Coordinates of C-alpha atoms and ligand atoms in Angstrom, one line a residue:
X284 CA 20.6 -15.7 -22.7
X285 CA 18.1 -13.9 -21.1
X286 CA 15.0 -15.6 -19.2
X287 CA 11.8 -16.4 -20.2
X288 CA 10.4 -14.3 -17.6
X289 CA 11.9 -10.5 -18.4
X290 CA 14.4 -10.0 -15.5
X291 CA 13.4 -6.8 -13.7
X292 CA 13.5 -8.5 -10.3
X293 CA 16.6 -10.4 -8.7
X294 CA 14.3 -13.0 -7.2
X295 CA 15.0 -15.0 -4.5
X296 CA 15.9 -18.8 -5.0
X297 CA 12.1 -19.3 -3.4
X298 CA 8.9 -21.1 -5.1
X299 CA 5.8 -22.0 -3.6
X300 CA 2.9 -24.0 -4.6
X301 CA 0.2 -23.4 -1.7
X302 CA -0.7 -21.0 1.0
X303 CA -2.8 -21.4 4.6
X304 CA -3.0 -18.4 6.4
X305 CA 0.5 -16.6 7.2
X306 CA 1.9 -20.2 5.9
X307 CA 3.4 -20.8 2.1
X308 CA 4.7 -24.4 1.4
X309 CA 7.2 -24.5 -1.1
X310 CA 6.8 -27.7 -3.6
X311 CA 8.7 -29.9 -1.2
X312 CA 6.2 -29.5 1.8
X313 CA 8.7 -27.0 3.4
X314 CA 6.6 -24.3 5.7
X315 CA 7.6 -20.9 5.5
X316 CA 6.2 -17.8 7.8
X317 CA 4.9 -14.8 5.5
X318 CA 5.5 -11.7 7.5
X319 CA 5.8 -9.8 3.7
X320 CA 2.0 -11.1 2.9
X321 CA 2.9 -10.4 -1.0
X322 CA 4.0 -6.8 0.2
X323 CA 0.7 -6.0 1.8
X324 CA -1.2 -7.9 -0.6
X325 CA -2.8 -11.1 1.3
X326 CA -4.3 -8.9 3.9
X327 CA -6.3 -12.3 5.2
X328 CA -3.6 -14.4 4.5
X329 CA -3.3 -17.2 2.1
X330 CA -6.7 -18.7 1.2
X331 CA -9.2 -17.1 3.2
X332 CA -12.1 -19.0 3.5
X333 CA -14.2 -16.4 2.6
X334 CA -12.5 -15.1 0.1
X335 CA -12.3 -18.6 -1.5
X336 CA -15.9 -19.1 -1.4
X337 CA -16.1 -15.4 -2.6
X338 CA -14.2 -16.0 -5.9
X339 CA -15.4 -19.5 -6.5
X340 CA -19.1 -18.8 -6.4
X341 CA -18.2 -15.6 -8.7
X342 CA -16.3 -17.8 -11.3
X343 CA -19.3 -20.2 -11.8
X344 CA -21.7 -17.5 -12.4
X345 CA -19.8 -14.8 -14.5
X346 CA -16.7 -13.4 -14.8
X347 CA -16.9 -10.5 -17.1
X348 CA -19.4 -8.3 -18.6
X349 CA -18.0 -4.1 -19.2
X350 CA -18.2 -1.2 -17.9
X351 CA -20.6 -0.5 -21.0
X352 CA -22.6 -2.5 -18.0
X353 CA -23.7 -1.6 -14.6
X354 CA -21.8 -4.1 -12.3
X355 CA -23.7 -5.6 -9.5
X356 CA -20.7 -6.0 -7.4
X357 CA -19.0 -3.5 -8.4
X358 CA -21.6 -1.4 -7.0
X359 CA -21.6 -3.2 -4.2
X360 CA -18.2 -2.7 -3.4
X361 CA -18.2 1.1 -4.2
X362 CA -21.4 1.1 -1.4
X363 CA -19.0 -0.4 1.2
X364 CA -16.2 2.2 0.8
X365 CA -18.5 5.0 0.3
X366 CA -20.3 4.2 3.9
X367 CA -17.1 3.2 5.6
X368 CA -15.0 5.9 4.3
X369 CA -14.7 10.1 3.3
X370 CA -15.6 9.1 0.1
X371 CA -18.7 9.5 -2.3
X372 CA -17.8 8.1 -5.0
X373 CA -15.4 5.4 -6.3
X374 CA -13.3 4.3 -9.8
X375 CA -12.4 0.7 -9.8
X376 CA -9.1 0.1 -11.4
X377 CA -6.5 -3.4 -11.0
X378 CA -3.6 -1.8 -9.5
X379 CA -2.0 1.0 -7.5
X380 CA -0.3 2.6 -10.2
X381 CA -4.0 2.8 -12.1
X382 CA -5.1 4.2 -8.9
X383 CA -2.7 7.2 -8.2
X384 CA -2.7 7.7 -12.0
X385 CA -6.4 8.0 -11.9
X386 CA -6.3 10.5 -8.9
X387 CA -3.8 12.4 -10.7
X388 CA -5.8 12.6 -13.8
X389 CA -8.7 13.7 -11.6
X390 CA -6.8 16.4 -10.0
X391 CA -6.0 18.1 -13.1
X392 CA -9.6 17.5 -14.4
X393 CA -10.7 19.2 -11.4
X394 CA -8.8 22.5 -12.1
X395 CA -9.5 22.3 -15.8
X396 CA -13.6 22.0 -14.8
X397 CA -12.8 24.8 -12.5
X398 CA -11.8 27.5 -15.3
X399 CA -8.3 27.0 -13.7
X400 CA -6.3 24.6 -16.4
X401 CA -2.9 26.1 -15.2
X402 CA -3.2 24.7 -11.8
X403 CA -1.9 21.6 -12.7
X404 CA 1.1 20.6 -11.1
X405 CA 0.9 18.6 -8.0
X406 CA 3.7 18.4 -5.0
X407 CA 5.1 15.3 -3.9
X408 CA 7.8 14.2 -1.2
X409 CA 11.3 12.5 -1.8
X410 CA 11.3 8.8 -0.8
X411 CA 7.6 8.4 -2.2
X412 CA 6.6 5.6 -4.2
X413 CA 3.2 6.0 -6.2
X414 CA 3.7 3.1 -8.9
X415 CA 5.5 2.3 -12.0
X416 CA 4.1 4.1 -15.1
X417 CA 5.6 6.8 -16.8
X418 CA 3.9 9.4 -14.6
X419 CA 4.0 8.2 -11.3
X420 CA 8.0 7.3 -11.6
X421 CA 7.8 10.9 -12.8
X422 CA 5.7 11.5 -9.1
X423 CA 7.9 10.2 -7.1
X424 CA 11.0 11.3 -8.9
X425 CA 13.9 9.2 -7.5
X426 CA 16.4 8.4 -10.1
X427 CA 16.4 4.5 -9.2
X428 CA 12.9 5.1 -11.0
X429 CA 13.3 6.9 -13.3
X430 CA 16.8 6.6 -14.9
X431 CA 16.7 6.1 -18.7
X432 CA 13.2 6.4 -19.1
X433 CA 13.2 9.9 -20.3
X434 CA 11.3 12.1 -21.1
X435 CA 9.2 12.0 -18.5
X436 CA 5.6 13.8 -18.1
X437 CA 5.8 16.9 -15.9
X438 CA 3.9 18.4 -13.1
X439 CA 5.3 17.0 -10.3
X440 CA 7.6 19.3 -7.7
X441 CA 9.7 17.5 -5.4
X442 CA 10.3 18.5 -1.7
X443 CA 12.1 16.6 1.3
X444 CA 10.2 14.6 3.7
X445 CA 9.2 15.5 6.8
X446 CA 10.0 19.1 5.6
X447 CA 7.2 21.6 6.3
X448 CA 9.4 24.9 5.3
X449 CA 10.0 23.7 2.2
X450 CA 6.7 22.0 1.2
X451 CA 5.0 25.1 2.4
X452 CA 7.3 27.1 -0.1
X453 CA 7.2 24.8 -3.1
X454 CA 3.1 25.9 -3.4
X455 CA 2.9 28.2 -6.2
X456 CA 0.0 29.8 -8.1
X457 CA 0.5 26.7 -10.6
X458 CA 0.0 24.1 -7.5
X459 CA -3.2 22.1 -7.6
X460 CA -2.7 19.2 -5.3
X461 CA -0.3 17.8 -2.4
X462 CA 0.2 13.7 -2.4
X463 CA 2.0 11.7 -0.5
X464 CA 1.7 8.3 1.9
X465 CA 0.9 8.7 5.4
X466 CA 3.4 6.0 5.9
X467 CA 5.8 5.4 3.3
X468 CA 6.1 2.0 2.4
X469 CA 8.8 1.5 -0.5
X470 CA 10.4 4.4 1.2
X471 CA 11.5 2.9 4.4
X472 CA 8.2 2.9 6.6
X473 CA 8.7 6.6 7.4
X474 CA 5.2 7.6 9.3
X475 CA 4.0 11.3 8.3
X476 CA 3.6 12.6 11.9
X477 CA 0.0 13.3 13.0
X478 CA 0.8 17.2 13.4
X479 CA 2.2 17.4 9.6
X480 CA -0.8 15.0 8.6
X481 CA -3.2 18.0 9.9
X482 CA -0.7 20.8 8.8
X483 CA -0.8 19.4 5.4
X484 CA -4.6 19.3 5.8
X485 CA -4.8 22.8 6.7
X486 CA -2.5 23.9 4.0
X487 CA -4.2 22.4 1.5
X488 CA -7.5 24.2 2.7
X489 CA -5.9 27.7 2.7
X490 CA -4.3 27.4 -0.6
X491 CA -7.2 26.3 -2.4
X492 CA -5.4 22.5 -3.1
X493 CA -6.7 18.9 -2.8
X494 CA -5.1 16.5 -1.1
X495 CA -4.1 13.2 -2.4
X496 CA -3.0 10.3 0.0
X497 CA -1.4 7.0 -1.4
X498 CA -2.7 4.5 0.9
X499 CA -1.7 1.6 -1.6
X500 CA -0.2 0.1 1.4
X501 CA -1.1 1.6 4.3
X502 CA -5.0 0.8 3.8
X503 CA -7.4 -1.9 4.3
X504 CA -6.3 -2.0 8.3
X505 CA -3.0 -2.4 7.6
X506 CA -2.4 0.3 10.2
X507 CA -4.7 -0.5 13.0
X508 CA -7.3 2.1 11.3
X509 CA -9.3 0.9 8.0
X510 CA -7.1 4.2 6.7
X511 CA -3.9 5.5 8.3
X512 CA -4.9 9.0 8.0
X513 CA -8.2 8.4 10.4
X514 CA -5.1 8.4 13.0
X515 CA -4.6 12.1 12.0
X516 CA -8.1 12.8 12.3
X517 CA -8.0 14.4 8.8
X518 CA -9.6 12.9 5.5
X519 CA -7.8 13.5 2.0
X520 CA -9.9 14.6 -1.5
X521 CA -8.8 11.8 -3.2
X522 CA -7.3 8.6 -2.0
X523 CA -5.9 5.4 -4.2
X524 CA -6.2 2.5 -3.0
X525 CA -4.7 -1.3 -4.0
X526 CA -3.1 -4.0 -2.5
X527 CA -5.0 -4.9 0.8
X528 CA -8.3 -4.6 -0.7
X529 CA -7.9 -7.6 -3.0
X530 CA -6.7 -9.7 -0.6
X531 CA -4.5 -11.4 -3.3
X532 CA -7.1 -11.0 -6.3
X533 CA -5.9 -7.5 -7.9
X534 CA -8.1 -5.0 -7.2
X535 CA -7.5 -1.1 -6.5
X536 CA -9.6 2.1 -6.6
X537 CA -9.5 5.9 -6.3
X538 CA -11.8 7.1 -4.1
X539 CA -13.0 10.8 -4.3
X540 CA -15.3 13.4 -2.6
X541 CA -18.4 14.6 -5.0
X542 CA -16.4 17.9 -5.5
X543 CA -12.7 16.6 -6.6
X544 CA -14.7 14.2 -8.8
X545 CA -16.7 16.8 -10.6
X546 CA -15.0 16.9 -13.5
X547 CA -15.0 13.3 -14.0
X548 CA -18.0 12.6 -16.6
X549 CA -19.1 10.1 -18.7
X550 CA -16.1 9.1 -21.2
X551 CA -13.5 10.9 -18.9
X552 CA -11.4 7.9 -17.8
X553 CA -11.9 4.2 -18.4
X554 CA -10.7 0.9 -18.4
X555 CA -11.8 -2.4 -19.0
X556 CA -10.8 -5.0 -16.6
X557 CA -11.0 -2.4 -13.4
X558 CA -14.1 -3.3 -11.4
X559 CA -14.8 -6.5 -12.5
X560 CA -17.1 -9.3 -11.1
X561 CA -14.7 -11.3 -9.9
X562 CA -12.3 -8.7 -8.2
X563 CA -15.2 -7.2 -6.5
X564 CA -16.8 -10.2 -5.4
X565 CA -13.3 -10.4 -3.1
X566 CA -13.3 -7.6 -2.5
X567 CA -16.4 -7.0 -0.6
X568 CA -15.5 -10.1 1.2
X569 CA -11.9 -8.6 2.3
X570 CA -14.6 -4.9 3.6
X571 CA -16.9 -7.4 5.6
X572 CA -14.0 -9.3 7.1
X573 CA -12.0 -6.5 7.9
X574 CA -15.2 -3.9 8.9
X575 CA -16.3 -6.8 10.9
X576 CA -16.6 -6.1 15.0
X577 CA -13.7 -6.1 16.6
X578 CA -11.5 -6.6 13.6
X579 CA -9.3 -3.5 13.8
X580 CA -9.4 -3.4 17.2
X581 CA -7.3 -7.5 16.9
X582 CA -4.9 -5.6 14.6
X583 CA -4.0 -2.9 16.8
X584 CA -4.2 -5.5 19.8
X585 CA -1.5 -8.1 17.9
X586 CA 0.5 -5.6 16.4
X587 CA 0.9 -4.2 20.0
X588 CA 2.6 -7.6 21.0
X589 CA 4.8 -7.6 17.4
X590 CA 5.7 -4.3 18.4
X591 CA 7.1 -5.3 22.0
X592 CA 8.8 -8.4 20.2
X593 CA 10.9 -6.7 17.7
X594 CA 11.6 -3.9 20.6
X595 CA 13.0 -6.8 22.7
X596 CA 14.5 -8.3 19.1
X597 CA 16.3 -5.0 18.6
X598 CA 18.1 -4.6 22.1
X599 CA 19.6 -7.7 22.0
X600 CA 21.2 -7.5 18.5
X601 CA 22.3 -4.0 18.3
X602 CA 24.8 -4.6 15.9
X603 CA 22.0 -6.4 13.7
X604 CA 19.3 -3.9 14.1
X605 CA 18.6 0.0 15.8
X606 CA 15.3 0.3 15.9
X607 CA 11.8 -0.3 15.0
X608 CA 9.4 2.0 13.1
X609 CA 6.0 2.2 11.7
X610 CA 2.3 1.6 12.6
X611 CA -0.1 -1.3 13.3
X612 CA 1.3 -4.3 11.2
X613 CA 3.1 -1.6 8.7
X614 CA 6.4 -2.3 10.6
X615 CA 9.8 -1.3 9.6
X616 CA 13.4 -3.0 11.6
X617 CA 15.9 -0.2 10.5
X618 CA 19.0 -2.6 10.1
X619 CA 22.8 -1.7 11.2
X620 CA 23.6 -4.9 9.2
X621 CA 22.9 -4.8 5.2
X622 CA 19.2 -5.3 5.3
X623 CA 19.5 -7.9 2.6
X624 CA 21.5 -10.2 5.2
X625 CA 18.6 -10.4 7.4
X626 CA 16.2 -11.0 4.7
X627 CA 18.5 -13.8 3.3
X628 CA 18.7 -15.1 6.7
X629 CA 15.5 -14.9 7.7
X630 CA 14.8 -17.4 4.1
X631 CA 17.3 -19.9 6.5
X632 CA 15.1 -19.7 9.0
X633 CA 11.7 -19.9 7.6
X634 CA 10.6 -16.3 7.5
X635 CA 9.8 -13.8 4.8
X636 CA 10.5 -10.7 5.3
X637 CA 10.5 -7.7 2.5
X638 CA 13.4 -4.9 2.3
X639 CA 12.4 -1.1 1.6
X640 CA 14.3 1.6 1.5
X641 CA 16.8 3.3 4.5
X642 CA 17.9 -0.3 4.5
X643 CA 14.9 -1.3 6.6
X644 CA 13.0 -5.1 6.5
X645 CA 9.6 -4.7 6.2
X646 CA 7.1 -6.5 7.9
X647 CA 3.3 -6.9 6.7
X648 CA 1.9 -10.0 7.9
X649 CA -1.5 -10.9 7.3
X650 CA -3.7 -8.4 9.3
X651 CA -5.5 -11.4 10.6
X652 CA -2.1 -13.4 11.9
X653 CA -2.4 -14.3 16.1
X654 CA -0.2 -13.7 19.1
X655 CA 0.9 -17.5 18.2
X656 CA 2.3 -17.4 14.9
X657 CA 4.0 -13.6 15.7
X658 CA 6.0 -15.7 18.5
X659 CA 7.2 -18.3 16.2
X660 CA 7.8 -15.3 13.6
X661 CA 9.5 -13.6 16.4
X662 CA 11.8 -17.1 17.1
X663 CA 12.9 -17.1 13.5
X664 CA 13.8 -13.9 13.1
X665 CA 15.8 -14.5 16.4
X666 CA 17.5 -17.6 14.6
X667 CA 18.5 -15.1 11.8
X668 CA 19.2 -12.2 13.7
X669 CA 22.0 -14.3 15.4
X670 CA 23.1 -15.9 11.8
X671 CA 24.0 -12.5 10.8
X672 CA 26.0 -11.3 13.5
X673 CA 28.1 -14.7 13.7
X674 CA 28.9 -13.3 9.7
X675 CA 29.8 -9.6 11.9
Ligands
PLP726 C1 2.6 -0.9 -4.3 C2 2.4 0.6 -4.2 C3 2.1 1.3 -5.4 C4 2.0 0.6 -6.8 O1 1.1 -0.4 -6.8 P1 1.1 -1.5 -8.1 O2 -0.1 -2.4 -7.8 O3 2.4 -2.2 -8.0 O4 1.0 -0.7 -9.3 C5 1.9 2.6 -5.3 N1 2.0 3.3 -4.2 C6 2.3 2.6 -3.0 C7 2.3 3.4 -1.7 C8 2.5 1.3 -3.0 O5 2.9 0.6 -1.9

């Protein structure tokens, strides 16, 4: 008989009832280390003080009005990405996938307002993940995705990561936009280099294209940067945001210049929850953390130590792991073992940990998580690395 809850995840045999930082407590007062942080989600942790007091004080006061409304903290939020970010302008949505939709809808609106409706079809790279809907499993294209959900909207060319021959070839006269994740998350953490980043960049300029980055994941200083591609030196047209910025509450946006927006007017796009009180209450709370002094500079100063860990983690299991990946507390353990196995023995031990694809464990902790707890993270994924190669 089939579950109450429709079964499109095989879950692990793993509750919890409360969270403290980089901590979850399952019902029986068992402590677990969260080094998946909801899959980039809790980007404080588990009840951040703040971000508590944030949503509490929101929730006595009001939680919903419309967008028929101006929001006060909607705009407030939009403010804070606007100064801290390329962007001029913001569309508040609850989800990735609302968020890349919305920057592809905007894409297409921009060539359309530009005279040029058959520009419309927008390039993407293999191993991408943009969200669930029709169109973005259509984006991203791998049949994991999109097998049996056919037809599927068009518009989206395909080319193979890391592959600047054949991007470069795949633009057309029909091309309007290039998107892609700086790092890919779902994909394997597989890091766009810097010198593709600003290839891309260029390309984009010459041909007349905007350029969309999917920073779902990689945002919100999940990379030691507020946004990966500041490490590139390069800024996108359009950019959609999620995860991270909620801290937990969902919250995402797609951030635009004033020029790939221009064809977004008044009855354009909508939605009703996206930008509400509460959501944007924590989320300014998760920009003033996280823009706070110092804040990134912690990230790229604890993710350093991680980094050296798992280095040390890998050459002494080589038949369990061969090598670490990724950027800033985006990190990826390419396995030799079946990734699942470590993540199952990592539950023995105490410590989450999330696959992705190129049978790679992910790790995301909390962006605020200390030297401290990345030791005893560090220990438990020692404990499980040598579980899995007694099973060798
Ligand atoms: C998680 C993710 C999405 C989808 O976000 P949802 O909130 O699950 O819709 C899209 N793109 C990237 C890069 C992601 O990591």
């Amino acid at each position: 008989m089939i579950s109450p809850v429709l079964p499109t995840y095989a879950r692990a045999p793993l509750s919890f009832v409360k969270g403290d930082g980089p901590w979850l407590e399952t019902e029986d007062g068992t402590r677990y280390l969260d080094m998946g942080a909801g899959i980039a989600v809790n980007s404080l942790g588990h009840a951040h003080p703040a971000l508590v007091a944030a949503l509490e004080g929101q929730a006595r006061r009001l939680w919903h009005t419309s967008n028929l409304y101006d929001i006060p903290n909607q705009r407030a939020l939009a403010e804070r990405l606007v100064e801290h970010t390329f962007a001029d302008t913001v569309f508040f949505t609850n989800s990735g996938t609302e968020s890349t939709e919305a920057a592809v809808k905007m894409v297409r609106k921009y060539f359309d307002n530009a005279g040029q409706p058959e520009r419309n079809r927008i390039i993407t790279f293999e191993g991408s993940f943009h969200g669930r809907t029709l169109a973005m499993i259509s984006a991203a294209g791998a049949e994991k995705l999109t097998k049996g959900f056919g037809p599927l909207p068009d518009g989206f060319d395909h080319v193979p990561f890391g592959n600047m021959a054949a991007l470069e070839a795949a633009i057309t006269p029909q091309t309007a936009a290039i998107m892609l994740e700086p790092v890919q998350g779902e994909g394997g953490i597989r890091a766009f280099s810097e010198a593709d980043l600003k290839a891309i960049r260029a390309l984009c300029d010459e041909h007349g294209l905007l350029l969309v980055l999917d920073e779902i994941q990689t945002g919100v200083g999940r990379t030691g940067k507020l946004f990966a591609h500041e490490w590139a030196g390069i800024t996108p047209d359009i950019m959609a945001i999620a995860k991270g910025i909620g801290g937990g509450f969902p919250l995402g946006a797609c951030l635009a210049t004033e020029r790939a927006a221009a064809g977004m007017t008044a009855g354009s796009h909508g939605t009703t929850f996206g930008g509400n009180p509460l959501a944007c209450a924590v989320g300014c709370a998760v920009m003033d953390v996280v823009t706070g002094e110092g804040f990134l500079d912690d990230v790229t100063r604890v993710a350093g130590h991680l980094r050296q860990g798992l280095e040390g983690l890998v050459a002494s299991h080589p038949d369990v792991f061969e090598s670490v990946r990724g950027e800033g507390l985006m990190v990826g353990l390419k396995c030799k073992a079946a990734n699942t196995d470590v993540i199952n023995a990592g539950y023995d031990a105490h410590v989450l940990t999330v696959p992705a694809g190129d049978n790679v464990i992910r790790l995301l902790p909390p962006l605020n998580i200390t030297t401290g707890e990345i030791d005893e993270a560090l220990a438990r994924l020692e404990t499980a690395a040598r579980a899995v190669e007694e099973t060798l």
